[in-house]
Coordinates of C-alpha atoms in Angstrom, one line a residue:
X1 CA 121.2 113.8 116.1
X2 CA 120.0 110.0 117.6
X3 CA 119.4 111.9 121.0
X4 CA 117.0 115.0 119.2
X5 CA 115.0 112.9 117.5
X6 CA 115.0 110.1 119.8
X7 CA 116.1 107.3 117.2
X8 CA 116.8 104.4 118.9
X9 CA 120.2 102.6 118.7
X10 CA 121.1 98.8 118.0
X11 CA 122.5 96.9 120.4
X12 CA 125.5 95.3 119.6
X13 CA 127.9 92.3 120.8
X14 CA 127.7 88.9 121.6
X15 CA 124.3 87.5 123.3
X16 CA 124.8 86.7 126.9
X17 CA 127.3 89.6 127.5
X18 CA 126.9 93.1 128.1
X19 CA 126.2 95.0 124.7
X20 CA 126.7 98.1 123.6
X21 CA 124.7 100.6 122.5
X22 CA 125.2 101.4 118.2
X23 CA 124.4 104.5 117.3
X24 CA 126.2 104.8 113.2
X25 CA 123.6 101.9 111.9
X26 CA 120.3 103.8 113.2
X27 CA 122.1 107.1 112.1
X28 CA 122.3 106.3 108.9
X29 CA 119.1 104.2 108.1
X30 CA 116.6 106.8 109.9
X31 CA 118.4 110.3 109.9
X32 CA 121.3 110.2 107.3
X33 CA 119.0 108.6 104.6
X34 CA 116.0 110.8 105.3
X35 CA 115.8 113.4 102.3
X36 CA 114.0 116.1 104.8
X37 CA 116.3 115.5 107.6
X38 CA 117.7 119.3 106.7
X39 CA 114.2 120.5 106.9
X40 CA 113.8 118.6 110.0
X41 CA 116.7 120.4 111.7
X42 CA 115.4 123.7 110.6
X43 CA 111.6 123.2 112.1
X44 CA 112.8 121.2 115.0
X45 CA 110.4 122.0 118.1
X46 CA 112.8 123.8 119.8
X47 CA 110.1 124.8 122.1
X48 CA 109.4 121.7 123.6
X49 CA 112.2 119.4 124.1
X50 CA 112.2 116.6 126.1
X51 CA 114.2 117.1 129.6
X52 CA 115.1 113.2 128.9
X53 CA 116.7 114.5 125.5
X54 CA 118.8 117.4 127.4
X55 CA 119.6 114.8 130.1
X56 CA 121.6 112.8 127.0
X57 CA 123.4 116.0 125.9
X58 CA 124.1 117.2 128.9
X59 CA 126.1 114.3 129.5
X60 CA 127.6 114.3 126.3
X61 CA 128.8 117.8 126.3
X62 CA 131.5 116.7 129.0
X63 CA 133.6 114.7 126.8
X64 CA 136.0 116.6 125.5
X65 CA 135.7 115.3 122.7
X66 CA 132.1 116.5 121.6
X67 CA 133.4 119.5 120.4
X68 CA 132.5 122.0 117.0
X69 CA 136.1 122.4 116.4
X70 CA 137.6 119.5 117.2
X71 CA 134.7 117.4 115.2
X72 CA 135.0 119.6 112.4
X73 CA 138.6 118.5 111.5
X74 CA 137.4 115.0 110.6
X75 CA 134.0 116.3 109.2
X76 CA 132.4 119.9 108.5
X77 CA 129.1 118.5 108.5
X78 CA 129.2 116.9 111.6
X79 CA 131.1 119.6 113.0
X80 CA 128.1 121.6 111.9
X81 CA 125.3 119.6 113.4
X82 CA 127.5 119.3 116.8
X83 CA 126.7 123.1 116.7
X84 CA 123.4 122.4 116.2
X85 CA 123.0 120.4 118.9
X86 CA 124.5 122.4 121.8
X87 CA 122.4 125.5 120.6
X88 CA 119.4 123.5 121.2
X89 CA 120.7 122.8 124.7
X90 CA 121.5 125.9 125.3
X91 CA 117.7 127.0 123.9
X92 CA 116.5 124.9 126.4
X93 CA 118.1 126.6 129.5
X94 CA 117.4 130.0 128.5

């Protein structure tokens, strides 16, 4: 959800060393704690997404581990919006 609506993440770790991206903090103060976020999903501007945006999922989709099923066994709901996610990237290509 970060990477379709562009929500920024935290960078986290020690100053002076390479740090890593955060995505859970961001996640949950801008997406997960938005009371529209369902109507969000459901008007996104499928239409127009951002090649940088498809660029992100593109590279996501090969771990393994970014998958519906798979994701849904630790959480439906983020199962779910895995779904959501790869139909919009397939939108995109069609």
């Amino acid at each position: 959800l970060c990477y379709m609506f562009e929500t920024k993440p935290d960078k986290v770790g020690e100053v002076g060393r390479v740090r890593k991206l955060d995505y859970w903090g961001p996640a949950k103060r801008h997406l997960l704690a938005d009371s529209k976020l369902l109507h969000k999903i459901v008007k996104y501007d499928k239409e127009n997404i951002k090649d940088s945006i498809i660029k992100k999922v593109s590279i996501l989709k090969q771990n393994p581990d970014f998958n519906p099923e798979r994701i849904k066994r630790s959480s439906v709901p983020a199962g779910i919006v895995v779904t959501w996610v790869l139909a919009m990237e397939k939108f995109y290509h069609v």
